[in-house]
Each structure stands twice: as C-alpha cells, then as structure tokens.
GROMACS .gro file of C-alpha atoms in nm:
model
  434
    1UNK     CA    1  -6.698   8.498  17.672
    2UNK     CA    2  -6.414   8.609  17.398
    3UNK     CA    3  -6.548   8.816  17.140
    4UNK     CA    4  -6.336   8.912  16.868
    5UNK     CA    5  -6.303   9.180  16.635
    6UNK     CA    6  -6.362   9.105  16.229
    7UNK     CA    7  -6.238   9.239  15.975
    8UNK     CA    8  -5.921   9.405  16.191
    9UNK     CA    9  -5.578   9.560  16.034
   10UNK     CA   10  -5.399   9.321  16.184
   11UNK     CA   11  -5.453   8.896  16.236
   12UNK     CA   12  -5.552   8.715  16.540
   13UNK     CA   13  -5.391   8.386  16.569
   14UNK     CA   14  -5.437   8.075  16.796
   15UNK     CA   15  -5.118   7.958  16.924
   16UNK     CA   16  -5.097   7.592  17.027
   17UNK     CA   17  -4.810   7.389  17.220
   18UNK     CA   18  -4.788   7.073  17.303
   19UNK     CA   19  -5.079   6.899  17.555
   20UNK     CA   20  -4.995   6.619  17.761
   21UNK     CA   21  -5.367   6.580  17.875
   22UNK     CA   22  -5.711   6.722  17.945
   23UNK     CA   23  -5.911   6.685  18.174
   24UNK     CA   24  -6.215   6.847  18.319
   25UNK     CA   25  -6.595   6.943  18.267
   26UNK     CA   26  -6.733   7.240  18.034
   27UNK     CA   27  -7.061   7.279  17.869
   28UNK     CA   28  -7.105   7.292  17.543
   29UNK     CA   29  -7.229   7.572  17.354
   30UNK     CA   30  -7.597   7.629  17.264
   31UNK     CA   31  -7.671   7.493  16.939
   32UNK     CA   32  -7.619   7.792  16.632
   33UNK     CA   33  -7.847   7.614  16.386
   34UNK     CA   34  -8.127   7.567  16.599
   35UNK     CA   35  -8.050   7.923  16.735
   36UNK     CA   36  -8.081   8.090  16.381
   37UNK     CA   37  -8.396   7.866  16.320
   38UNK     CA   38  -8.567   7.962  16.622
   39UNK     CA   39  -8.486   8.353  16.561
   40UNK     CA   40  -8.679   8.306  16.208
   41UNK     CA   41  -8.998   8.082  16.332
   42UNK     CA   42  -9.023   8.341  16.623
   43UNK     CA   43  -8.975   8.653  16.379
   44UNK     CA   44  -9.291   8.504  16.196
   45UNK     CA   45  -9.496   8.468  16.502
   46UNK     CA   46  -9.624   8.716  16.727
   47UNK     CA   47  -9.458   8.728  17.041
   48UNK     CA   48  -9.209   8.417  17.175
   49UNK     CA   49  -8.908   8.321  17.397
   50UNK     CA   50  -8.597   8.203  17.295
   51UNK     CA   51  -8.400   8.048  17.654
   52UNK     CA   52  -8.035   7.973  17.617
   53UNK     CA   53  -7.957   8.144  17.276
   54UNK     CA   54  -7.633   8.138  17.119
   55UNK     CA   55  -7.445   8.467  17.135
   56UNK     CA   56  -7.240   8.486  16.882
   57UNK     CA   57  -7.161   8.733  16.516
   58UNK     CA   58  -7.326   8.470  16.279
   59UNK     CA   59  -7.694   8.471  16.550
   60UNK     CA   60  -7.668   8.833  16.606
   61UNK     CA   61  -7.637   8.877  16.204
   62UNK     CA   62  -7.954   8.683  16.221
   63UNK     CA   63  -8.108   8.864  16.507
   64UNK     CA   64  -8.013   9.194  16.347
   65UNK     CA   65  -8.164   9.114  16.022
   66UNK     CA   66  -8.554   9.003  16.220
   67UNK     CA   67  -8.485   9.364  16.376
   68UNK     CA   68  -8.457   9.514  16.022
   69UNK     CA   69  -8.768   9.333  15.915
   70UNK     CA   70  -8.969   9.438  16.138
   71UNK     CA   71  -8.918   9.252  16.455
   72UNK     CA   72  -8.827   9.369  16.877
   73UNK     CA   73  -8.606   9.150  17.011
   74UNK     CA   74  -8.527   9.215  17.410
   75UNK     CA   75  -8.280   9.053  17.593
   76UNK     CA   76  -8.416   8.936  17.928
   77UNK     CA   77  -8.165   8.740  18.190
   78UNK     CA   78  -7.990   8.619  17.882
   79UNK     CA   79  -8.373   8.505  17.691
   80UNK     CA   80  -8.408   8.675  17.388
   81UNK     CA   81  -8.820   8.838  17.408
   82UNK     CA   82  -8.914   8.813  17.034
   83UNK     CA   83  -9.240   9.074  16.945
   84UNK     CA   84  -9.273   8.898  16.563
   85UNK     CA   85  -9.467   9.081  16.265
   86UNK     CA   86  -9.715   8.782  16.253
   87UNK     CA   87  -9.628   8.703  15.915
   88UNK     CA   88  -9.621   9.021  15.767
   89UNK     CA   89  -9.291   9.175  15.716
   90UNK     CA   90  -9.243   9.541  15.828
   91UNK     CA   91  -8.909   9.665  15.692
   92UNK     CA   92  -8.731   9.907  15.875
   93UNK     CA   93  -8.393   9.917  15.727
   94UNK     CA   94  -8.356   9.821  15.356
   95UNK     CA   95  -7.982   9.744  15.368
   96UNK     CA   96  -7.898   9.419  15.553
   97UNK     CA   97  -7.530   9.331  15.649
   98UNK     CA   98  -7.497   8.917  15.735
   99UNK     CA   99  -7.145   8.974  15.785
  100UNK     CA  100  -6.986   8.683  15.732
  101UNK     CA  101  -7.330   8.457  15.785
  102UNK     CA  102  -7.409   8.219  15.472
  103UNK     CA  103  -7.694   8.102  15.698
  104UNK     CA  104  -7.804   8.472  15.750
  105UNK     CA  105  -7.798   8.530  15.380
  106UNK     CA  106  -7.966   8.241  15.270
  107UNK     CA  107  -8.264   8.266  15.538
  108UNK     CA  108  -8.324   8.616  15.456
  109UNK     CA  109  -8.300   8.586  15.122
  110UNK     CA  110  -8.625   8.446  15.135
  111UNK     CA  111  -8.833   8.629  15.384
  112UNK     CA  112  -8.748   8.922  15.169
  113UNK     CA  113  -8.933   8.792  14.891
  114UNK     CA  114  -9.184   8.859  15.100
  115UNK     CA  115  -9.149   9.183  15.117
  116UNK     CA  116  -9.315   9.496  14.926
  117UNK     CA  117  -9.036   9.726  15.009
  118UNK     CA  118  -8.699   9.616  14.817
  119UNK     CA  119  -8.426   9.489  15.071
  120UNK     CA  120  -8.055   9.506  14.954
  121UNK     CA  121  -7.869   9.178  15.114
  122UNK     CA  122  -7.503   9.220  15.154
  123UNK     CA  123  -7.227   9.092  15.388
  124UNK     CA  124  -6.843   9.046  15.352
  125UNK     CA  125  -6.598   8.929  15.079
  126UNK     CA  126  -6.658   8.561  15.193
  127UNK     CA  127  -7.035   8.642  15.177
  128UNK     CA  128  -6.968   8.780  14.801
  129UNK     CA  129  -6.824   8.490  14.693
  130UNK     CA  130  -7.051   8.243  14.807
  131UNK     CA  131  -7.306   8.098  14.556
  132UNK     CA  132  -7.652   8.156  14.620
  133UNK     CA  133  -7.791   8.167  14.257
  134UNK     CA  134  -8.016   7.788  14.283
  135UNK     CA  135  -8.230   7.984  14.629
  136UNK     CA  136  -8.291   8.299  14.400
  137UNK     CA  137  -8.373   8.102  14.077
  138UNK     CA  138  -8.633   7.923  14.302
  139UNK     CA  139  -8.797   8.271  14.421
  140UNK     CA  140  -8.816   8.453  14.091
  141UNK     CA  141  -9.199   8.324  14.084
  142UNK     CA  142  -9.244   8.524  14.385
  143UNK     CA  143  -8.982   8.810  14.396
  144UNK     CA  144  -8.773   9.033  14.152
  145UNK     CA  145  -8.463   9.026  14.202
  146UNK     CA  146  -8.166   9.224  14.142
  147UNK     CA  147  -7.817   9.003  14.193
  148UNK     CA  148  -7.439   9.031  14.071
  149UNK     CA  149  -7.464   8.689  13.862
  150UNK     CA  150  -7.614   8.482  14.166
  151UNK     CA  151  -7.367   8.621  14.434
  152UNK     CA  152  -7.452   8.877  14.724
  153UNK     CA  153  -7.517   9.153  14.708
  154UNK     CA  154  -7.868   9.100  14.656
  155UNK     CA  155  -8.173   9.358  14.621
  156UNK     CA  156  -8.561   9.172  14.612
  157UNK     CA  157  -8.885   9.201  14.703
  158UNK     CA  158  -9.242   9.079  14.644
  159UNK     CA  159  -9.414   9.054  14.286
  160UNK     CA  160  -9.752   9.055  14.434
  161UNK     CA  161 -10.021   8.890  14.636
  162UNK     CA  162  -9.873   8.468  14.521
  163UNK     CA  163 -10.040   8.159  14.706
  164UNK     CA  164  -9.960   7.834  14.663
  165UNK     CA  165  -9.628   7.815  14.451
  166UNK     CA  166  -9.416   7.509  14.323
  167UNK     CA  167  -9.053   7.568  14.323
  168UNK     CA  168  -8.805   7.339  14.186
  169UNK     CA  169  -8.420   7.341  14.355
  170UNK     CA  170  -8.134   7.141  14.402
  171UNK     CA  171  -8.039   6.920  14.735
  172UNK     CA  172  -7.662   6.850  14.682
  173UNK     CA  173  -7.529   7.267  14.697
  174UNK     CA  174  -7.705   7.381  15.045
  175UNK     CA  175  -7.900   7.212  15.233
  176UNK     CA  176  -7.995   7.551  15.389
  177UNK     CA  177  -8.165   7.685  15.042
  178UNK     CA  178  -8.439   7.367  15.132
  179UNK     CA  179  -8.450   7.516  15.500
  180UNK     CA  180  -8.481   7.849  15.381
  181UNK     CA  181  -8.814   7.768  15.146
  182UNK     CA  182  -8.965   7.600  15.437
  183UNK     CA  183  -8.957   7.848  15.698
  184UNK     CA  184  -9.114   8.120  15.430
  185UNK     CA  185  -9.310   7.826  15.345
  186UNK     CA  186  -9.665   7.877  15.598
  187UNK     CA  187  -9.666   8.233  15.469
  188UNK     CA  188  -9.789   8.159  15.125
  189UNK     CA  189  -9.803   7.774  15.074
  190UNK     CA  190  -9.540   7.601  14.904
  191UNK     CA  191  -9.507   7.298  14.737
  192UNK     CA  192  -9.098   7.241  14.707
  193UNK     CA  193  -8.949   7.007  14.469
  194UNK     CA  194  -8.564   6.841  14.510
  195UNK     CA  195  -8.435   6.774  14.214
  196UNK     CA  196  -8.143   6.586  14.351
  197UNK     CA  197  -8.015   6.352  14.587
  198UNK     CA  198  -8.057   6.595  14.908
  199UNK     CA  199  -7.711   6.618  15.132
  200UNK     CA  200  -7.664   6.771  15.475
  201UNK     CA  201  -8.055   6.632  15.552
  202UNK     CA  202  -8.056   6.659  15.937
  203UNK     CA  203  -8.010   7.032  15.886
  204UNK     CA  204  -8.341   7.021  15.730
  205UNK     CA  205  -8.485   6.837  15.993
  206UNK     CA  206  -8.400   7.069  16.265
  207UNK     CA  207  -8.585   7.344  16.064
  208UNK     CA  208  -8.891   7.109  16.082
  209UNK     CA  209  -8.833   7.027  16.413
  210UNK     CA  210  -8.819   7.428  16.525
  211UNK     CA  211  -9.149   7.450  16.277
  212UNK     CA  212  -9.312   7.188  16.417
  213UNK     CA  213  -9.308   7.341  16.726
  214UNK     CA  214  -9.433   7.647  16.645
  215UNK     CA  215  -9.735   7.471  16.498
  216UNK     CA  216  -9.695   7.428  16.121
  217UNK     CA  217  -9.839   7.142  15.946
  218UNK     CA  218  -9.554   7.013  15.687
  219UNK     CA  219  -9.614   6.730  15.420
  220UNK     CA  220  -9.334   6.473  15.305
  221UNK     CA  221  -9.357   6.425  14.943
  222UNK     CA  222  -9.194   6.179  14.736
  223UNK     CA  223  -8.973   6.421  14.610
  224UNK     CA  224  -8.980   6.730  14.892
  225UNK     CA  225  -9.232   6.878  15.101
  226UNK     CA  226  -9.573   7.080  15.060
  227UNK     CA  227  -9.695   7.296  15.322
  228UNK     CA  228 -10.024   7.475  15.253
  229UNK     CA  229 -10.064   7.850  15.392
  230UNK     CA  230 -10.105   7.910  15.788
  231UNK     CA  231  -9.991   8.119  16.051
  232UNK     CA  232  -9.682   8.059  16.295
  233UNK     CA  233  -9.762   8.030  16.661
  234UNK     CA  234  -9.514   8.173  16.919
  235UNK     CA  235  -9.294   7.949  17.115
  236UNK     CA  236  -9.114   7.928  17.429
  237UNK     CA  237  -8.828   7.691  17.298
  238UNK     CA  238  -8.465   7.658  17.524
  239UNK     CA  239  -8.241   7.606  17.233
  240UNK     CA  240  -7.994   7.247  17.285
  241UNK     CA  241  -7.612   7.200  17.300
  242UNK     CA  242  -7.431   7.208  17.020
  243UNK     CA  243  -7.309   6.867  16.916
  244UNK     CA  244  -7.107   7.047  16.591
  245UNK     CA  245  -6.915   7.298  16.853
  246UNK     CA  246  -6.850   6.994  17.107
  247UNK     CA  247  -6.700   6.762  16.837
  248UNK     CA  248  -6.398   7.038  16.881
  249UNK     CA  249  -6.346   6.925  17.203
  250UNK     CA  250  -6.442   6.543  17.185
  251UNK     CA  251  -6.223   6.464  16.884
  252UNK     CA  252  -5.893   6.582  17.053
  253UNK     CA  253  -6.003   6.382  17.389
  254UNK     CA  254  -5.990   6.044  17.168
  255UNK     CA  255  -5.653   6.087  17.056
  256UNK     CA  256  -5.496   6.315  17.385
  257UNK     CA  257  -5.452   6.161  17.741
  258UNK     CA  258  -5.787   6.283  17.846
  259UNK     CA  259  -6.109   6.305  18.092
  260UNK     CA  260  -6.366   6.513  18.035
  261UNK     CA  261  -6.699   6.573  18.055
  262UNK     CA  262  -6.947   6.784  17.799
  263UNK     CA  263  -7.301   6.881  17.943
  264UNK     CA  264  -7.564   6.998  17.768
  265UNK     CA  265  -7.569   6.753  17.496
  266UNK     CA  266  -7.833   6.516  17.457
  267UNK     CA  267  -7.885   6.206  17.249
  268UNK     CA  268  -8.276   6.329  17.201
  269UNK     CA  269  -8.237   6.617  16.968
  270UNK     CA  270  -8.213   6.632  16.567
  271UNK     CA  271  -7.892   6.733  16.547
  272UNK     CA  272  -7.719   6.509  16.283
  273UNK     CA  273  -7.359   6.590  16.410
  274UNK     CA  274  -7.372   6.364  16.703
  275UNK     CA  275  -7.327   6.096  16.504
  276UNK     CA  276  -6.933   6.223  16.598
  277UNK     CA  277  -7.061   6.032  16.961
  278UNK     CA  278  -7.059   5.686  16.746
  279UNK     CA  279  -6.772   5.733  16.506
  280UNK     CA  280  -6.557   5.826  16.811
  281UNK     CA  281  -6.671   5.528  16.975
  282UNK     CA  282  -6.614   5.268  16.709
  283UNK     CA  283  -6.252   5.409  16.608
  284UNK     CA  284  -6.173   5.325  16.994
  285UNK     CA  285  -6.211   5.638  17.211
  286UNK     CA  286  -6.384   5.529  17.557
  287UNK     CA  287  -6.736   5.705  17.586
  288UNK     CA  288  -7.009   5.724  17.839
  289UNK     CA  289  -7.368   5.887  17.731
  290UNK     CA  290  -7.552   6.053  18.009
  291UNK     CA  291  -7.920   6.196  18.012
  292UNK     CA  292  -7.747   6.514  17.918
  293UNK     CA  293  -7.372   6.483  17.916
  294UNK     CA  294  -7.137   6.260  17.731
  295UNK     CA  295  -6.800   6.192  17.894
  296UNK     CA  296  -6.490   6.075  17.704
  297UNK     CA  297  -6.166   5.903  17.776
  298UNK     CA  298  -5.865   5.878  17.493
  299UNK     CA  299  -5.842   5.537  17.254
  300UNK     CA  300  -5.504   5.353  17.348
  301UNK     CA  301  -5.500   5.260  16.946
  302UNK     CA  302  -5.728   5.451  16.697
  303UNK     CA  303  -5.900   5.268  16.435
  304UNK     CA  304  -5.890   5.370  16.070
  305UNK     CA  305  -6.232   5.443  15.906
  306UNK     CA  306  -6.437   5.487  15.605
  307UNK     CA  307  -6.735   5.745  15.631
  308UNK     CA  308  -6.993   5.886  15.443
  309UNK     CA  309  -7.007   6.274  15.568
  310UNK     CA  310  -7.268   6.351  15.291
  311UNK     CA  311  -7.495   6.444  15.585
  312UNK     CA  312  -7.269   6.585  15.820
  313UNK     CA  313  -6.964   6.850  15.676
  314UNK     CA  314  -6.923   7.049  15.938
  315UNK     CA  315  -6.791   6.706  16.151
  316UNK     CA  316  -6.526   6.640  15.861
  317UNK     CA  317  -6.246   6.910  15.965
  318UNK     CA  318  -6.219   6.753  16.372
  319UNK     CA  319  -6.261   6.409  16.212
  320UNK     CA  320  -5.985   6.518  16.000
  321UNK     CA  321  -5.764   6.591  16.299
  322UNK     CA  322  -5.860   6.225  16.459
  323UNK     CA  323  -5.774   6.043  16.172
  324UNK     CA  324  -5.429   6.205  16.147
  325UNK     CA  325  -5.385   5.952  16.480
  326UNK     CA  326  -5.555   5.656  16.325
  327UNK     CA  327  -5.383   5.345  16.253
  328UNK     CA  328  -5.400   5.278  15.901
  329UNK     CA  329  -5.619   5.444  15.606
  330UNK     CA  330  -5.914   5.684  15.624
  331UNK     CA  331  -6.158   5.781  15.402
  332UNK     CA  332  -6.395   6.052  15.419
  333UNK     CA  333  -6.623   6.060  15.092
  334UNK     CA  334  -6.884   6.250  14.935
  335UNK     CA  335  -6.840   6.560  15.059
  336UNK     CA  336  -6.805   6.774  14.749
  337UNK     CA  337  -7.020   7.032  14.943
  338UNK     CA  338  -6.782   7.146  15.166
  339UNK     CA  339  -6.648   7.347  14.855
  340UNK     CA  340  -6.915   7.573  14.955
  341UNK     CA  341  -6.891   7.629  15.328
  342UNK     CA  342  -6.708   7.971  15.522
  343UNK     CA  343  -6.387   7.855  15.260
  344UNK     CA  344  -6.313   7.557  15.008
  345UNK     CA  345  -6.283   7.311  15.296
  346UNK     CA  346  -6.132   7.060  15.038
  347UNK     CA  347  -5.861   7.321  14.972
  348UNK     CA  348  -5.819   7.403  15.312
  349UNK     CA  349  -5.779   7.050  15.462
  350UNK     CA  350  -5.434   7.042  15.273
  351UNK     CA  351  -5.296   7.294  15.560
  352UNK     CA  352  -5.308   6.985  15.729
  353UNK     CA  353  -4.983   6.869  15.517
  354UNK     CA  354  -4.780   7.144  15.714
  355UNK     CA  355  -4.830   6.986  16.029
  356UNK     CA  356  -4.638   6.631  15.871
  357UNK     CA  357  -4.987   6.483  15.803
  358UNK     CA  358  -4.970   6.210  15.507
  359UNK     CA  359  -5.327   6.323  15.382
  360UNK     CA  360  -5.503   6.355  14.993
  361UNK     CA  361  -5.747   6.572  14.911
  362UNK     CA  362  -5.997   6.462  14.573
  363UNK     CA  363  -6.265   6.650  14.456
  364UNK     CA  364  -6.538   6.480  14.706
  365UNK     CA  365  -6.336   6.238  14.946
  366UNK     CA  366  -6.013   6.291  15.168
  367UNK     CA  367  -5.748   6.013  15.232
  368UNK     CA  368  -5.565   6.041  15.520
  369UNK     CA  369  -5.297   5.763  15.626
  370UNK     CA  370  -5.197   5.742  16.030
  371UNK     CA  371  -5.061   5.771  16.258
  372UNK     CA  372  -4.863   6.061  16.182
  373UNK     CA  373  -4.582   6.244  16.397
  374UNK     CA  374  -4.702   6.632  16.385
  375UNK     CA  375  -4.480   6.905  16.339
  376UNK     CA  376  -4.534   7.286  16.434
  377UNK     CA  377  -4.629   7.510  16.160
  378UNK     CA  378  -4.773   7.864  16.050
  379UNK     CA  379  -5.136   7.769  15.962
  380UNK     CA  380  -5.403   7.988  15.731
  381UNK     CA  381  -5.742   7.844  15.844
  382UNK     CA  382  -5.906   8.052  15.547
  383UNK     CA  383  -6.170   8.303  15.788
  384UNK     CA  384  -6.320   7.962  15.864
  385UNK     CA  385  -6.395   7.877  16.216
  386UNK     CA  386  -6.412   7.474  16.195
  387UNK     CA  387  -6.088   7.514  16.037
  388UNK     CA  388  -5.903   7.706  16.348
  389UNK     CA  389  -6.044   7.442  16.593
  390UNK     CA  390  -5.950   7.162  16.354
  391UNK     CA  391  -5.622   7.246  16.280
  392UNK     CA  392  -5.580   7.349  16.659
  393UNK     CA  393  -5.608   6.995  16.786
  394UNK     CA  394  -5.394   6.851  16.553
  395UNK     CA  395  -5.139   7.087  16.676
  396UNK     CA  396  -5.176   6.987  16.997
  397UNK     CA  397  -4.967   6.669  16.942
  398UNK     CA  398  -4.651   6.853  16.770
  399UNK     CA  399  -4.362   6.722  16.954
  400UNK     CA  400  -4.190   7.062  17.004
  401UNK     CA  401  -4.248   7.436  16.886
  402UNK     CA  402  -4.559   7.662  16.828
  403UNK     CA  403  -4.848   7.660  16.598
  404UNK     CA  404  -4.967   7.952  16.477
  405UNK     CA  405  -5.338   7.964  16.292
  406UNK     CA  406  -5.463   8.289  16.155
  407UNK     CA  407  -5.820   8.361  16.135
  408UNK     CA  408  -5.881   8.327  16.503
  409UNK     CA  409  -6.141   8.615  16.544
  410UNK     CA  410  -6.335   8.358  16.339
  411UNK     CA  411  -6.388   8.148  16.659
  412UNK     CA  412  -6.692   8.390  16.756
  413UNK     CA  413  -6.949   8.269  16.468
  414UNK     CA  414  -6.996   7.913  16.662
  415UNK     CA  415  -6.804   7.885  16.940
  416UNK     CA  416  -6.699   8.222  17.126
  417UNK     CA  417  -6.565   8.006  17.430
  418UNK     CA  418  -6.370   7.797  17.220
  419UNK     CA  419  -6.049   7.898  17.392
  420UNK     CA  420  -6.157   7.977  17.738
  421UNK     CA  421  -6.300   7.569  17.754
  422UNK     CA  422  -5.986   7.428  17.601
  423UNK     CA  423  -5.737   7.627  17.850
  424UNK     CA  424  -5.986   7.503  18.133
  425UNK     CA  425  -5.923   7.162  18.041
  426UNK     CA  426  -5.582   7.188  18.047
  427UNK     CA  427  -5.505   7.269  17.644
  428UNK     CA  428  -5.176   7.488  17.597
  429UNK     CA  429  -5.341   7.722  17.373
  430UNK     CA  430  -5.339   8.114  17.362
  431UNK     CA  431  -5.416   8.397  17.132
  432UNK     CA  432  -5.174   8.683  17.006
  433UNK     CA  433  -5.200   8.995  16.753
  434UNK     CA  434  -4.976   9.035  16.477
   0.00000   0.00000   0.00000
C-alpha cells in the first residue's frame, strides 16, 4: 500500500502520460463509508469484528477518535477487534484531531454530545472551513456547545440525562449530519425531522443498513425517521468493495482501449455509487456483472448524457472525465452540494479547462461538450482526492507531454492503492516531490 505524508513542506504530484490501454484484474478497495459506519455501530456496542477494513487517514481518523472515546481497537490478521463502551462514552483524550475527515467530524460531533466530559473537535484548514453549523444547531437540545460561528473547532458535551428528543435539520447540505443523528440515535431516542428535500440518500441508507445489523429498530416517517432508545449489539460485519473508489478505474476503461476486471464489488450492497455500473453501460462502454466482479471493455463511440447526481457526488468528478470523450452535450445537474465536499468541487471541475476540455460550470449543474482533444497541463486538484483521480484519467488521453496534479498525498483518504492498481493495469502514471 502507498501511504503518504499530509501536510508536508513540499507537494506530491501524480504525473500522467499518455495510455494506449489497460488491461488486467485488481480489487477494489474496501468500502470507506461503510468502514467509518461500522467503526461507530461497533464503538457503541460491546465487543465486535470488523473483516476487511479500509486502511486509510480518513478510517484511522475515525478509529482514532472511538479510541479517544473510550473504545480498544486491536488489529488482528488485518480485522480490526472492537471492545465498545456499550453506549456509554468513556473519554480518554478530550482533544480530537479528524485531520482532514468531514465524515470524522460530523460523526463525532454527535457522540460527543453524549458525553459529560467536554471534547474539543478539531482537524485541518480544510476541516476549519467546512460548515457544520445545521448538525450542531440540531444538538443544542442535548449538548452545549462551544463553536467558531458553526466551523471546527468545536468543544461539547452533554446537558444532562435527555430521552426522547425531536430535532429538526436540513437534507440538501450533508447527507452525513442525517447519518450522524441516527447512529447516536438508539442511545437516547430520537425522533429526526428533514426539513428539505434530502440529497446524497443512499449514504443514509448504508448507515441503516450497518444499524440494522447491529440490531436497532429504525422507523420511516413521513418526513425522517424515529428510533426509540435501545442498546447496540456487536457485529461481525466484512465491510464491501468500494463502488465510489472503483468508478476511478471503470470510468477511464470506457473511454481507454481497455480489459479489466474489478473484484470485490457486488450488485447486492447499498452503495448508491454503483449506479456508475449503469451510466457506463448506457453511454456505450461494454460491461459484464459477475456475482462479485464487474468487468469492462472501452465504448467505440461514447454517448452524451443528462444525469441527476443529487444522490451520488462523489461519482460526478470520474463522470466528469468520461464525458470529456462523449459525443455531443452532457449535463450533470443538481449537485449544488458538492460546494461542500474535501474542496468546492464546482470550482474545481474548471481545472478541467486546462486539459482543452470545452466544459461550464453553474451553480448546481456542469455542461460539458465532447469529444475533446486533451492537452497536458499543471493541475491543482484542491487537497481533494476524487479530484487527483479525476483529473488523472482525463490526462491519460493528452496526445503528448506530462500532467502534473498536486495534492497527491490526498490519494490515502479513499484509495491508498490508487496508483499501485492503475500502473498494474498498464496506466503511465507516477508520483514525484517538488
């Protein structure tokens, strides 16, 4: 595995050439949402099993902040062993670092309200400057709170023995504030209202999934969920492949000579990002869906599409890249959101324009017109991961030169094989310091 250094004097960058074809079989990584779910739901519980985590700085911010409430975690022949507080948190450090985790700082944000012992939440600059103010206006009932105007860093804790709360928030910011009031959810029973149209859904429904199984009873309301007060039960839960990782590998292979196959991905699972399996396979990319593998062969001609990503913004950077290819007129709409992901991925989908790409960016859609002839470049991907990958396989169709993308040490929050897959399957691609 590559594991890179944040936060270094100097940048990393992904340098990309030219690729003819690719060709091969990898595996994709496990899944990091279901990963950071099942770290919380097993933190809660007593004592679990966690098989096939993912290893990587935005899970071990998560696994470090379970340790400094109170939970063991053990490795065992790469299992995580998870001794949980049973519901009670225990805190043993009061400062908590996510690093550059918005998923660590939401989900913790609430378990500390849980806690009698203030906890100070901090992380990053990227982590200071995302919004969290709509999760900590929801837990004021049960916490005080100490913020800097609804930005990290964050000090909380518990008002007081509070059962059966109602707490109003937002669906169209984070999808992960809903997530994050359900998993604290059992602990004190919570009715949770959504005020508006809710985006990014099957994120919600893996939390419920990874609940579920753990043994929580959860309510669909006409406007949220209730879940009344009850205890966690431990798991033994072998977290899936990632189908938000693999899209970095299957949108390339639609618009690249290519054959190659992705295991550990199955069709069963929650995850609303392999919908990328479908939109793939109606733009013209060749496909073939095992029990647990999907294999994919290049498009000769690439359809132009519209799409809806309300429900899926962390497919619309590789998307991005396949619709640079397309014949013809793409839209991608509704996706005001991704203004508050790892960067403004609005903003940074106009790095795209350096490569040659004919593309317009609007305040929730993107327009891009294909095919276009790509051009090396010096990229900034912004410290966001989806970016470097995105931008990556677009530059693996200049015609001549190298690409250069900063923020490669950013490859380690999702996908820390990232580059060691794409050189296996054939991808001129290589990292240098400068």
């Amino acid at each position: 595995m590559y594991y890179y250094k944040q936060n270094q004097i100097f940048k990393m960058w992904l340098c990309v050439e030219k690729t003819d074809s690719l060709e091969g079989v990898v595996e994709a990584p496990p899944s990091k949402s279901y990963t950071h779910r099942a770290l919380i739901v097993s933190m809660l519980a007593k004592k679990s099993r966690i098989r096939n985590p993912l290893i990587s700085s935005d899970t071990m911010a998560t696994k470090n902040a379970c340790e400094s409430l109170g939970a063991e975690i053990l490795e065992k022949n790469g299992d995580w062993i998870v001794n949980g507080v049973d519901g009670i948190i225990d805190v043993k450090r009061d400062v908590i670092d996510v690093k550059n985790s918005g998923t660590t700082l939401r989900f913790i944000a609430s378990l500390a309200a849980l806690s009698k012992k203030e906890v100070e939440i901090t992380g990053d600059k990227s982590i200071r400057q995302r919004p969290i103010s709509e999760l900590l206006n929801g837990l004021k009932d049960l916490a005080y709170i100490k913020d800097t105007n609804g930005f990290a860093p964050i000090r909380i804790r518990n008002k007081g023995d509070i059962e059966d709360v109602s707490i109003k928030i937002r669906g169209d910011i984070s999808s992960q504030f809903i997530s994050s009031l359900l998993l604290i959810a059992p602990m004190i029973g919570l009715e949770i209202i959504i005020t508006t149209p809710l985006k990014s859904k099957p994120y919600v429904d893996i939390t419920i999934d990874v609940m579920k199984k753990a043994g929580i009873d959860i309510k669909k309301t006409d406007n949220g969920f209730y879940v009344k007060k009850q205890k966690y039960k431990n798991i033994d839960y072998k977290i899936p492949g990632d189908f938000s990782s693999a899209a970095n590998i299957l949108c390339p292979c639609s618009f690249i000579e290519s054959n190659v196959e992705i295991k550990n991905l199955s069709m069963d699972d929650k995850q609303g990002d392999k919908r990328v399996i479908d939109i793939l396979r109606d733009i013209g990319a060749i496909l073939k869906i095992k029990k647990n593998s999907v294999k994919i062969m290049n498009g000769e001609n690439l359809n132009a599409m519209n799409i809806d990503a309300s429900d899926i913004p962390d497919l619309v950077p590789p998307l991005v890249s396949v619709f640079c290819f397309s014949n013809g007129t793409s839209l991608i709409k509704n996706i005001e959101h991704l203004k508050y992901k790892e960067c403004n991925r609005l903003n940074a989908c106009k790095e795209f324009r350096k490569l040659g790409v004919d593309i317009e960016i609007g305040d929730d859609k993107i327009l891009i017109k294909g095919p276009n002839r790509i051009k090396s470049a010096t990229l900034r991907a912004f410290n966001d991961h989806r970016m470097v990958m995105a931008l990556a396989s677009a530059a693996m169709k200049a015609e001549s030169g190298v690409t250069r993308i900063d923020s490669a040490d950013m490859l380690n929050v999702s996908f820390p094989k990232y580059l060691e897959d794409m050189q296996r399957l054939g991808a001129r691609m290589w990292i240098e310091n400068g």
